[in-house]
Amino acid sequence: MPALQHLTLPNRRFALGAGFAVEAVKYFKYWILAAVVIAFLGPLALSLYRDIDLSTWYYTANIAKWFTSFVAGGFLFTLVPNMIAAGMTRRELSVAMGVFGILWSAALGALVFAGILAERAYYDAMGWGQGIDAEGSISAIGTWGETAAFAAVYPLMYLAYFAAGAAIGAAAYRWENSGWLLLVPILPVVFSLDNAVYDTEPFGPAWAGVLGRFMEDWGRGVVLTAVVIVAVGLAVATRQILLDIPLRSKKA
């Protein structure tokens, strides 16, 4: 990642955001590689003992949603004072985090999109069923076109989870003793929308999907629009929290 003094003021917030994304991918590259290997070799090992009818990549992609939230929240909670001490303004940090979130979500989403399609070809070659556990029963993802449509939503979902993690991380730093409680209103909304997108249970605590029953009759377009609105709203909230963060010399 380029040093602050080597960047021009008008562009450094964008360059730093891109730098954050590149460094995060480099830092977690072995974790990502391990997830890819397990997603492809895991079913082969399981096939020795049982029939394969579930998409391993679906569950790997769900774990990556949590991972994305932790990356965003952990970055802000631990590095805000260091960034400010290094000369970054709060306004620059908010823009850099936006760029970071978009690039990270796009990269992870592209990987999952390719992985689910590759898994489709892999499962077809092995004679396996590529399905998800939807409300207690196995449901096939569908045709190649339906599989592509299923996978294409992931970049947006990762962006929503990134925004959620960033808001919680920023609040936890801003209000040291109580900021983390922001997850109480955020998680049910994000998880329930996730549930509505895929018509299945979210990969997390059951209470977090409690709002899902109110979204059962929403069309897919309406749900995806709601995901965009929530992601933008969380990004705006994170920016406002960052702009309100006071200097803490003892942590800088």
mmCIF file of C-alpha atoms in Angstrom:
data_model
loop_
_atom_site.group_PDB
_atom_site.id
_atom_site.type_symbol
_atom_site.label_atom_id
_atom_site.label_comp_id
_atom_site.label_asym_id
_atom_site.label_seq_id
_atom_site.Cartn_x
_atom_site.Cartn_y
_atom_site.Cartn_z
ATOM 1 C CA MET A 1 0.000 0.000 0.000
ATOM 2 C CA PRO A 2 1.478 3.420 -0.935
ATOM 3 C CA ALA A 3 2.549 5.738 1.873
ATOM 4 C CA LEU A 4 0.388 8.817 2.475
ATOM 5 C CA GLN A 5 3.183 11.249 1.657
ATOM 6 C CA HIS A 6 3.624 9.709 -1.791
ATOM 7 C CA LEU A 7 0.012 10.322 -2.845
ATOM 8 C CA THR A 8 -1.595 13.492 -4.160
ATOM 9 C CA LEU A 9 -4.317 14.856 -1.896
ATOM 10 C CA PRO A 10 -7.220 14.726 -4.411
ATOM 11 C CA ASN A 11 -6.652 11.040 -5.208
ATOM 12 C CA ARG A 12 -5.107 9.480 -2.145
ATOM 13 C CA ARG A 13 -8.416 8.453 -0.553
ATOM 14 C CA PHE A 14 -9.185 6.348 -3.635
ATOM 15 C CA ALA A 15 -5.653 4.974 -3.913
ATOM 16 C CA LEU A 16 -5.690 4.062 -0.226
ATOM 17 C CA GLY A 17 -9.041 2.323 -0.572
ATOM 18 C CA ALA A 18 -7.689 0.252 -3.456
ATOM 19 C CA GLY A 19 -4.532 -0.386 -1.424
ATOM 20 C CA PHE A 20 -6.574 -1.634 1.533
ATOM 21 C CA ALA A 21 -8.393 -4.101 -0.737
ATOM 22 C CA VAL A 22 -5.176 -5.389 -2.337
ATOM 23 C CA GLU A 23 -3.440 -5.795 1.015
ATOM 24 C CA ALA A 24 -6.468 -7.551 2.522
ATOM 25 C CA VAL A 25 -6.532 -10.056 -0.338
ATOM 26 C CA LYS A 26 -2.786 -10.634 0.070
ATOM 27 C CA TYR A 27 -3.090 -11.035 3.821
ATOM 28 C CA PHE A 28 -5.947 -13.554 3.612
ATOM 29 C CA LYS A 29 -4.821 -15.301 0.416
ATOM 30 C CA TYR A 30 -3.994 -18.590 2.147
ATOM 31 C CA TRP A 31 -7.324 -18.583 3.974
ATOM 32 C CA ILE A 32 -9.098 -18.002 0.666
ATOM 33 C CA LEU A 33 -7.052 -20.701 -1.058
ATOM 34 C CA ALA A 34 -7.834 -23.163 1.741
ATOM 35 C CA ALA A 35 -11.562 -22.407 1.398
ATOM 36 C CA VAL A 36 -11.420 -23.039 -2.360
ATOM 37 C CA VAL A 37 -9.575 -26.351 -1.917
ATOM 38 C CA ILE A 38 -11.978 -27.569 0.775
ATOM 39 C CA ALA A 39 -15.008 -26.525 -1.301
ATOM 40 C CA PHE A 40 -13.851 -28.705 -4.195
ATOM 41 C CA LEU A 41 -12.198 -31.624 -2.410
ATOM 42 C CA GLY A 42 -14.658 -31.862 0.477
ATOM 43 C CA PRO A 43 -17.512 -33.319 -1.609
ATOM 44 C CA LEU A 44 -15.132 -35.836 -3.190
ATOM 45 C CA ALA A 45 -14.212 -37.140 0.271
ATOM 46 C CA LEU A 46 -17.833 -37.138 1.454
ATOM 47 C CA SER A 47 -18.961 -39.006 -1.655
ATOM 48 C CA LEU A 48 -17.193 -42.115 -0.294
ATOM 49 C CA TYR A 49 -19.774 -42.260 2.507
ATOM 50 C CA ARG A 50 -22.950 -40.589 1.217
ATOM 51 C CA ASP A 51 -24.688 -39.167 -1.826
ATOM 52 C CA ILE A 52 -23.813 -35.567 -2.663
ATOM 53 C CA ASP A 53 -26.869 -33.367 -3.122
ATOM 54 C CA LEU A 54 -25.794 -30.085 -1.523
ATOM 55 C CA SER A 55 -23.658 -27.290 -2.958
ATOM 56 C CA THR A 56 -20.470 -26.969 -0.916
ATOM 57 C CA TRP A 57 -19.820 -23.598 -2.498
ATOM 58 C CA TYR A 58 -23.142 -22.289 -1.200
ATOM 59 C CA TYR A 59 -22.030 -22.875 2.383
ATOM 60 C CA THR A 60 -18.510 -21.644 1.713
ATOM 61 C CA ALA A 61 -19.976 -18.454 0.247
ATOM 62 C CA ASN A 62 -22.180 -18.006 3.333
ATOM 63 C CA ILE A 63 -19.189 -18.294 5.652
ATOM 64 C CA ALA A 64 -17.504 -15.636 3.519
ATOM 65 C CA LYS A 65 -20.346 -13.228 4.378
ATOM 66 C CA TRP A 66 -19.422 -13.435 8.054
ATOM 67 C CA PHE A 67 -15.770 -13.183 7.107
ATOM 68 C CA THR A 68 -16.469 -10.018 5.113
ATOM 69 C CA SER A 69 -18.229 -8.412 8.083
ATOM 70 C CA PHE A 70 -15.324 -9.258 10.376
ATOM 71 C CA VAL A 71 -12.794 -7.853 7.894
ATOM 72 C CA ALA A 72 -14.656 -4.536 7.646
ATOM 73 C CA GLY A 73 -15.431 -4.193 11.350
ATOM 74 C CA GLY A 74 -12.042 -5.408 12.532
ATOM 75 C CA PHE A 75 -10.220 -3.078 10.155
ATOM 76 C CA LEU A 76 -12.033 -0.011 11.417
ATOM 77 C CA PHE A 77 -11.954 -0.938 15.084
ATOM 78 C CA THR A 78 -8.221 -1.656 15.169
ATOM 79 C CA LEU A 79 -6.785 0.712 12.557
ATOM 80 C CA VAL A 80 -8.786 3.956 12.865
ATOM 81 C CA PRO A 81 -6.349 5.534 15.365
ATOM 82 C CA ASN A 82 -3.330 4.443 13.312
ATOM 83 C CA MET A 83 -4.774 5.877 10.106
ATOM 84 C CA ILE A 84 -5.598 9.204 11.770
ATOM 85 C CA ALA A 85 -2.185 9.329 13.445
ATOM 86 C CA ALA A 86 -0.562 8.704 10.035
ATOM 87 C CA GLY A 87 -2.236 11.817 8.641
ATOM 88 C CA MET A 88 -5.509 10.556 7.193
ATOM 89 C CA THR A 89 -8.562 12.701 7.785
ATOM 90 C CA ARG A 90 -11.818 11.100 8.875
ATOM 91 C CA ARG A 91 -13.417 12.181 5.607
ATOM 92 C CA GLU A 92 -10.665 10.489 3.600
ATOM 93 C CA LEU A 93 -10.975 7.355 5.704
ATOM 94 C CA SER A 94 -14.710 7.146 5.030
ATOM 95 C CA VAL A 95 -14.156 7.351 1.249
ATOM 96 C CA ALA A 96 -11.256 4.877 1.387
ATOM 97 C CA MET A 97 -13.448 2.404 3.275
ATOM 98 C CA GLY A 98 -16.126 2.764 0.616
ATOM 99 C CA VAL A 99 -13.635 1.950 -2.136
ATOM 100 C CA PHE A 100 -12.252 -0.917 -0.044
ATOM 101 C CA GLY A 101 -15.726 -2.363 0.449
ATOM 102 C CA ILE A 102 -16.690 -2.168 -3.221
ATOM 103 C CA LEU A 103 -13.456 -3.756 -4.457
ATOM 104 C CA TRP A 104 -13.357 -6.449 -1.752
ATOM 105 C CA SER A 105 -17.003 -7.399 -2.346
ATOM 106 C CA ALA A 106 -16.525 -7.457 -6.118
ATOM 107 C CA ALA A 107 -13.404 -9.635 -5.870
ATOM 108 C CA LEU A 108 -14.924 -12.094 -3.413
ATOM 109 C CA GLY A 109 -18.205 -12.121 -5.318
ATOM 110 C CA ALA A 110 -16.426 -12.844 -8.609
ATOM 111 C CA LEU A 111 -14.583 -15.741 -6.977
ATOM 112 C CA VAL A 112 -17.809 -17.214 -5.624
ATOM 113 C CA PHE A 113 -19.595 -16.712 -8.959
ATOM 114 C CA ALA A 114 -16.835 -18.603 -10.773
ATOM 115 C CA GLY A 115 -16.731 -21.241 -8.033
ATOM 116 C CA ILE A 116 -20.459 -21.995 -8.142
ATOM 117 C CA LEU A 117 -20.408 -22.329 -11.939
ATOM 118 C CA ALA A 118 -17.289 -24.505 -11.802
ATOM 119 C CA GLU A 119 -18.973 -26.594 -9.121
ATOM 120 C CA ARG A 120 -21.998 -27.013 -11.408
ATOM 121 C CA ALA A 121 -19.779 -28.511 -14.128
ATOM 122 C CA TYR A 122 -17.939 -30.616 -11.521
ATOM 123 C CA TYR A 123 -21.157 -31.959 -9.990
ATOM 124 C CA ASP A 124 -22.663 -32.691 -13.412
ATOM 125 C CA ALA A 125 -19.551 -34.656 -14.388
ATOM 126 C CA MET A 126 -19.748 -36.671 -11.147
ATOM 127 C CA GLY A 127 -23.510 -37.202 -11.335
ATOM 128 C CA TRP A 128 -24.173 -35.269 -8.120
ATOM 129 C CA GLY A 129 -26.999 -32.880 -7.266
ATOM 130 C CA GLN A 130 -26.202 -29.208 -6.646
ATOM 131 C CA GLY A 131 -28.800 -28.017 -4.172
ATOM 132 C CA ILE A 132 -29.383 -25.959 -1.037
ATOM 133 C CA ASP A 133 -31.210 -26.722 2.196
ATOM 134 C CA ALA A 134 -34.297 -24.531 1.800
ATOM 135 C CA GLU A 135 -36.639 -24.630 4.792
ATOM 136 C CA GLY A 136 -35.655 -28.148 5.806
ATOM 137 C CA SER A 137 -35.701 -29.806 2.379
ATOM 138 C CA ILE A 138 -33.144 -30.083 -0.415
ATOM 139 C CA SER A 139 -33.895 -27.768 -3.328
ATOM 140 C CA ALA A 140 -31.894 -27.923 -6.577
ATOM 141 C CA ILE A 141 -30.417 -24.589 -7.645
ATOM 142 C CA GLY A 142 -31.689 -25.217 -11.187
ATOM 143 C CA THR A 143 -30.508 -24.840 -14.774
ATOM 144 C CA TRP A 144 -27.219 -23.280 -15.810
ATOM 145 C CA GLY A 145 -28.994 -19.951 -16.266
ATOM 146 C CA GLU A 146 -30.630 -20.208 -12.837
ATOM 147 C CA THR A 147 -27.297 -21.173 -11.312
ATOM 148 C CA ALA A 148 -25.666 -18.076 -12.839
ATOM 149 C CA ALA A 149 -28.512 -15.868 -11.560
ATOM 150 C CA PHE A 150 -28.186 -17.485 -8.116
ATOM 151 C CA ALA A 151 -24.452 -16.765 -7.984
ATOM 152 C CA ALA A 152 -24.651 -13.254 -9.471
ATOM 153 C CA VAL A 153 -26.214 -11.853 -6.285
ATOM 154 C CA TYR A 154 -23.170 -12.538 -4.108
ATOM 155 C CA PRO A 155 -21.178 -9.335 -4.815
ATOM 156 C CA LEU A 156 -24.178 -7.285 -3.645
ATOM 157 C CA MET A 157 -24.676 -9.449 -0.569
ATOM 158 C CA TYR A 158 -21.002 -9.153 0.341
ATOM 159 C CA LEU A 159 -21.273 -5.380 0.023
ATOM 160 C CA ALA A 160 -24.243 -5.379 2.406
ATOM 161 C CA TYR A 161 -22.359 -7.520 4.925
ATOM 162 C CA PHE A 162 -19.253 -5.345 4.542
ATOM 163 C CA ALA A 163 -21.333 -2.220 5.231
ATOM 164 C CA ALA A 164 -22.898 -3.908 8.261
ATOM 165 C CA GLY A 165 -19.512 -4.905 9.675
ATOM 166 C CA ALA A 166 -18.070 -1.456 9.014
ATOM 167 C CA ALA A 167 -20.948 0.278 10.809
ATOM 168 C CA ILE A 168 -20.615 -2.002 13.839
ATOM 169 C CA GLY A 169 -16.811 -1.672 13.910
ATOM 170 C CA ALA A 170 -16.930 2.112 13.651
ATOM 171 C CA ALA A 171 -19.593 2.324 16.375
ATOM 172 C CA ALA A 172 -17.632 -0.041 18.637
ATOM 173 C CA TYR A 173 -14.607 2.269 18.356
ATOM 174 C CA ARG A 174 -16.626 5.492 18.669
ATOM 175 C CA TRP A 175 -18.579 4.340 21.729
ATOM 176 C CA GLU A 176 -16.207 1.937 23.451
ATOM 177 C CA ASN A 177 -18.602 0.392 25.950
ATOM 178 C CA SER A 178 -21.843 0.261 23.998
ATOM 179 C CA GLY A 179 -21.128 0.760 20.289
ATOM 180 C CA TRP A 180 -21.110 -2.963 19.564
ATOM 181 C CA LEU A 181 -24.829 -3.035 20.480
ATOM 182 C CA LEU A 182 -25.506 -1.581 17.040
ATOM 183 C CA LEU A 183 -25.392 -5.186 15.805
ATOM 184 C CA VAL A 184 -28.759 -5.800 17.527
ATOM 185 C CA PRO A 185 -30.793 -3.773 14.992
ATOM 186 C CA ILE A 186 -28.446 -4.366 12.035
ATOM 187 C CA LEU A 187 -28.119 -8.161 12.028
ATOM 188 C CA PRO A 188 -31.853 -9.020 11.881
ATOM 189 C CA VAL A 189 -32.345 -6.690 8.905
ATOM 190 C CA VAL A 190 -29.337 -7.943 6.902
ATOM 191 C CA PHE A 191 -29.870 -11.613 7.769
ATOM 192 C CA SER A 192 -33.593 -11.479 7.021
ATOM 193 C CA LEU A 193 -32.948 -9.920 3.612
ATOM 194 C CA ASP A 194 -30.364 -12.649 3.006
ATOM 195 C CA ASN A 195 -32.994 -15.203 3.913
ATOM 196 C CA ALA A 196 -35.475 -13.604 1.525
ATOM 197 C CA VAL A 197 -32.987 -13.512 -1.374
ATOM 198 C CA TYR A 198 -32.275 -17.250 -1.259
ATOM 199 C CA ASP A 199 -35.526 -18.462 0.351
ATOM 200 C CA THR A 200 -33.552 -20.317 2.989
ATOM 201 C CA GLU A 201 -32.298 -19.861 6.517
ATOM 202 C CA PRO A 202 -29.391 -17.441 6.960
ATOM 203 C CA PHE A 203 -26.052 -18.924 7.938
ATOM 204 C CA GLY A 204 -26.058 -17.700 11.511
ATOM 205 C CA PRO A 205 -28.189 -17.471 14.684
ATOM 206 C CA ALA A 206 -31.884 -18.228 14.117
ATOM 207 C CA TRP A 207 -33.048 -15.059 15.877
ATOM 208 C CA ALA A 208 -31.272 -12.965 13.256
ATOM 209 C CA GLY A 209 -33.701 -14.067 10.551
ATOM 210 C CA VAL A 210 -36.827 -13.218 12.530
ATOM 211 C CA LEU A 211 -37.959 -10.555 10.048
ATOM 212 C CA GLY A 212 -37.849 -13.031 7.174
ATOM 213 C CA ARG A 213 -41.464 -14.087 7.648
ATOM 214 C CA PHE A 214 -42.576 -10.554 6.773
ATOM 215 C CA MET A 215 -40.659 -10.750 3.476
ATOM 216 C CA GLU A 216 -41.932 -14.102 2.218
ATOM 217 C CA ASP A 217 -44.248 -12.525 -0.358
ATOM 218 C CA TRP A 218 -41.779 -9.946 -1.639
ATOM 219 C CA GLY A 219 -40.567 -10.414 -5.190
ATOM 220 C CA ARG A 220 -36.859 -10.968 -5.823
ATOM 221 C CA GLY A 221 -36.509 -7.531 -7.404
ATOM 222 C CA VAL A 222 -38.033 -5.854 -4.340
ATOM 223 C CA VAL A 223 -35.745 -7.803 -1.993
ATOM 224 C CA LEU A 224 -32.622 -6.912 -3.978
ATOM 225 C CA THR A 225 -33.691 -3.256 -4.043
ATOM 226 C CA ALA A 226 -34.066 -3.407 -0.262
ATOM 227 C CA VAL A 227 -30.563 -4.899 0.020
ATOM 228 C CA VAL A 228 -29.156 -1.961 -1.977
ATOM 229 C CA ILE A 229 -31.029 0.565 0.191
ATOM 230 C CA VAL A 230 -29.812 -1.085 3.410
ATOM 231 C CA ALA A 231 -26.200 -1.251 2.149
ATOM 232 C CA VAL A 232 -26.251 2.443 1.187
ATOM 233 C CA GLY A 233 -27.897 3.381 4.472
ATOM 234 C CA LEU A 234 -25.257 1.498 6.469
ATOM 235 C CA ALA A 235 -22.475 3.112 4.432
ATOM 236 C CA VAL A 236 -23.889 6.582 5.155
ATOM 237 C CA ALA A 237 -24.227 5.729 8.856
ATOM 238 C CA THR A 238 -20.613 4.492 8.962
ATOM 239 C CA ARG A 239 -19.424 7.718 7.339
ATOM 240 C CA GLN A 240 -21.291 9.827 9.879
ATOM 241 C CA ILE A 241 -19.866 7.824 12.769
ATOM 242 C CA LEU A 242 -16.335 8.161 11.385
ATOM 243 C CA LEU A 243 -16.722 11.917 10.955
ATOM 244 C CA ASP A 244 -17.829 12.146 14.591
ATOM 245 C CA ILE A 245 -14.912 10.162 16.026
ATOM 246 C CA PRO A 246 -12.892 12.304 18.479
ATOM 247 C CA LEU A 247 -9.123 12.283 18.651
ATOM 248 C CA ARG A 248 -7.772 9.987 21.346
ATOM 249 C CA SER A 249 -4.124 10.717 21.865
ATOM 250 C CA LYS A 250 -3.657 7.741 24.153
ATOM 251 C CA LYS A 251 -4.610 5.399 21.267
ATOM 252 C CA ALA A 252 -3.064 7.264 18.343
#
